[in-house]
């Protein structure tokens, strides 16, 4: 066996996941190779450190975690009836972060078992604040842990360095500057559900120029239809503003969602100006939504403009 394949096999060996033949070749290699034997020692020290804490895990909790794991594997979500089931998500999250570059440990069951022990210990200490001195997460605030290094010491202990990202809950009123700043950041998050929610809250505060810019940016560039619709709603009070109209005109000509175009055409024809004529004439060349066509046609007629450009 090569050193590389032995290193891959060590966690599996440790948790009895290897076939007898594989076990034998690992053992043989460990006898001959000091570097790999050291790795094995580290594994042993790590497991010993974790095992000391595993001893206190109640069976019910293990059952619980197993159910959560099955739910996470099958449906991508924790068990529905346990609102505090998110520790599994935390664990899977930590796993993903810690091991995204450590791909060789991703699939093996043994490696998962190793991490699961760390996780059980973390979850267990969450319910026992007195034991939290070395826990992966404090009882009140979930933390996403990334393991940076593992150092066994000579006394059979181990030092594990973690980076933790802690989740905070910030609450306040909508007119709070800090809340608004956070909502503006949320309007650029990857998660479209978060963007819809934040634009929905921001839309009643379009008197702030930062909010106005965020709404304009969302209506022109957000890939999510729901976010763009909310942003159009928020721009309603600003439909007479020339800068806003310029952006809305571009959206009317470019947006492929007819619900968005319907909202935008309503806003634009409500406040008429000369620039709108050209936009509507352009639109009539290609618009296939009958509501948008009707609205545009009516507005052009009322402005005594021809329906075609030529
Ligand atoms: Zn080796």
CSV table of C-alpha atoms and ligand atoms in Angstrom, one decimal, residues 2-3 6 29 33 35-36, ligand 1:
chain,number,residue,atom,x,y,z
A,2,UNK,CA,1.1,3.6,-0.7
A,3,UNK,CA,1.4,6.2,2.1
A,6,UNK,CA,-2.9,4.2,4.0
A,29,UNK,CA,2.5,-0.6,6.3
A,33,UNK,CA,6.5,3.4,7.8
A,35,UNK,CA,5.2,8.7,9.1
A,36,UNK,CA,2.0,6.8,8.7
B,1,LIG,ZN1,3.5,5.3,4.9
